Amino acid sequence: MKIKEVRELETKELVEKLEAAEANLKKIKLNHQITPLVNPSQIKAARRDIARMKTELHQRELNK
């Protein structure tokens, strides 16, 4: 998810996407521990997406 896409989302949608992304990251990590992933960079990409969403939420809080 690009930063431009994150900024276009409303706060409610962003929170929902963040929760879904965090759940997905946990699932990916668990699957990776059981059997190695074909593309382990998925974990890195998921962590970065979560960080982008959290950063945008924090910026919105500060701007209020």
PDB file of C-alpha atoms in Angstrom:
ATOM      1  CA  MET A   1       0.000   0.000   0.000  1.00  0.00           C
ATOM      2  CA  LYS A   2       1.458   3.318  -1.061  1.00  0.00           C
ATOM      3  CA  ILE A   3       1.463   6.403   1.162  1.00  0.00           C
ATOM      4  CA  LYS A   4      -0.821   8.162  -1.322  1.00  0.00           C
ATOM      5  CA  GLU A   5      -3.405   5.397  -0.905  1.00  0.00           C
ATOM      6  CA  VAL A   6      -3.126   5.614   2.881  1.00  0.00           C
ATOM      7  CA  ARG A   7      -3.708   9.373   2.883  1.00  0.00           C
ATOM      8  CA  GLU A   8      -6.829   9.039   0.736  1.00  0.00           C
ATOM      9  CA  LEU A   9      -8.542   6.731   3.252  1.00  0.00           C
ATOM     10  CA  GLU A  10     -10.836   8.074   5.929  1.00  0.00           C
ATOM     11  CA  THR A  11      -9.764   7.565   9.538  1.00  0.00           C
ATOM     12  CA  LYS A  12     -12.318   4.818  10.191  1.00  0.00           C
ATOM     13  CA  GLU A  13     -11.258   2.888   7.086  1.00  0.00           C
ATOM     14  CA  LEU A  14      -7.611   3.369   7.992  1.00  0.00           C
ATOM     15  CA  VAL A  15      -8.126   1.893  11.460  1.00  0.00           C
ATOM     16  CA  GLU A  16      -9.940  -1.102   9.962  1.00  0.00           C
ATOM     17  CA  LYS A  17      -7.184  -1.673   7.406  1.00  0.00           C
ATOM     18  CA  LEU A  18      -4.558  -1.355  10.138  1.00  0.00           C
ATOM     19  CA  GLU A  19      -6.240  -4.028  12.255  1.00  0.00           C
ATOM     20  CA  ALA A  20      -6.537  -6.319   9.247  1.00  0.00           C
ATOM     21  CA  ALA A  21      -2.890  -5.764   8.319  1.00  0.00           C
ATOM     22  CA  GLU A  22      -1.715  -6.540  11.855  1.00  0.00           C
ATOM     23  CA  ALA A  23      -3.757  -9.764  11.881  1.00  0.00           C
ATOM     24  CA  ASN A  24      -2.349 -10.678   8.487  1.00  0.00           C
ATOM     25  CA  LEU A  25       1.209 -10.071   9.706  1.00  0.00           C
ATOM     26  CA  LYS A  26       0.675 -12.406  12.665  1.00  0.00           C
ATOM     27  CA  LYS A  27      -0.686 -15.048  10.292  1.00  0.00           C
ATOM     28  CA  ILE A  28       2.269 -14.664   7.915  1.00  0.00           C
ATOM     29  CA  LYS A  29       4.768 -14.928  10.783  1.00  0.00           C
ATOM     30  CA  LEU A  30       3.093 -18.064  12.124  1.00  0.00           C
ATOM     31  CA  ASN A  31       3.072 -19.680   8.688  1.00  0.00           C
ATOM     32  CA  HIS A  32       6.728 -18.760   8.237  1.00  0.00           C
ATOM     33  CA  GLN A  33       7.660 -20.475  11.500  1.00  0.00           C
ATOM     34  CA  ILE A  34       5.896 -23.678  10.473  1.00  0.00           C
ATOM     35  CA  THR A  35       7.065 -23.785   6.866  1.00  0.00           C
ATOM     36  CA  PRO A  36       9.389 -21.207   5.312  1.00  0.00           C
ATOM     37  CA  LEU A  37       7.675 -18.771   2.992  1.00  0.00           C
ATOM     38  CA  VAL A  38       8.472 -18.744  -0.706  1.00  0.00           C
ATOM     39  CA  ASN A  39       8.820 -14.960  -0.510  1.00  0.00           C
ATOM     40  CA  PRO A  40       9.953 -13.945   3.010  1.00  0.00           C
ATOM     41  CA  SER A  41      10.028 -10.284   1.996  1.00  0.00           C
ATOM     42  CA  GLN A  42       6.240 -10.357   2.508  1.00  0.00           C
ATOM     43  CA  ILE A  43       6.913  -9.926   6.225  1.00  0.00           C
ATOM     44  CA  LYS A  44       9.023  -6.837   5.589  1.00  0.00           C
ATOM     45  CA  ALA A  45       6.407  -5.351   3.255  1.00  0.00           C
ATOM     46  CA  ALA A  46       3.603  -5.990   5.764  1.00  0.00           C
ATOM     47  CA  ARG A  47       5.574  -4.343   8.584  1.00  0.00           C
ATOM     48  CA  ARG A  48       6.218  -1.287   6.429  1.00  0.00           C
ATOM     49  CA  ASP A  49       2.549  -1.004   5.447  1.00  0.00           C
ATOM     50  CA  ILE A  50       1.586  -1.115   9.120  1.00  0.00           C
ATOM     51  CA  ALA A  51       4.151   1.563   9.912  1.00  0.00           C
ATOM     52  CA  ARG A  52       2.787   3.807   7.146  1.00  0.00           C
ATOM     53  CA  MET A  53      -0.738   3.466   8.477  1.00  0.00           C
ATOM     54  CA  LYS A  54       0.298   4.140  12.080  1.00  0.00           C
ATOM     55  CA  THR A  55       2.307   7.170  10.992  1.00  0.00           C
ATOM     56  CA  GLU A  56      -0.650   8.618   9.108  1.00  0.00           C
ATOM     57  CA  LEU A  57      -2.972   8.036  12.087  1.00  0.00           C
ATOM     58  CA  HIS A  58      -0.485   9.769  14.379  1.00  0.00           C
ATOM     59  CA  GLN A  59      -0.189  12.739  11.993  1.00  0.00           C
ATOM     60  CA  ARG A  60      -3.967  13.054  11.890  1.00  0.00           C
ATOM     61  CA  GLU A  61      -4.076  13.065  15.713  1.00  0.00           C
ATOM     62  CA  LEU A  62      -1.482  15.816  15.873  1.00  0.00           C
ATOM     63  CA  ASN A  63      -3.310  17.935  13.303  1.00  0.00           C
ATOM     64  CA  LYS A  64      -6.566  17.946  15.278  1.00  0.00           C
TER      65      LYS A  64
END
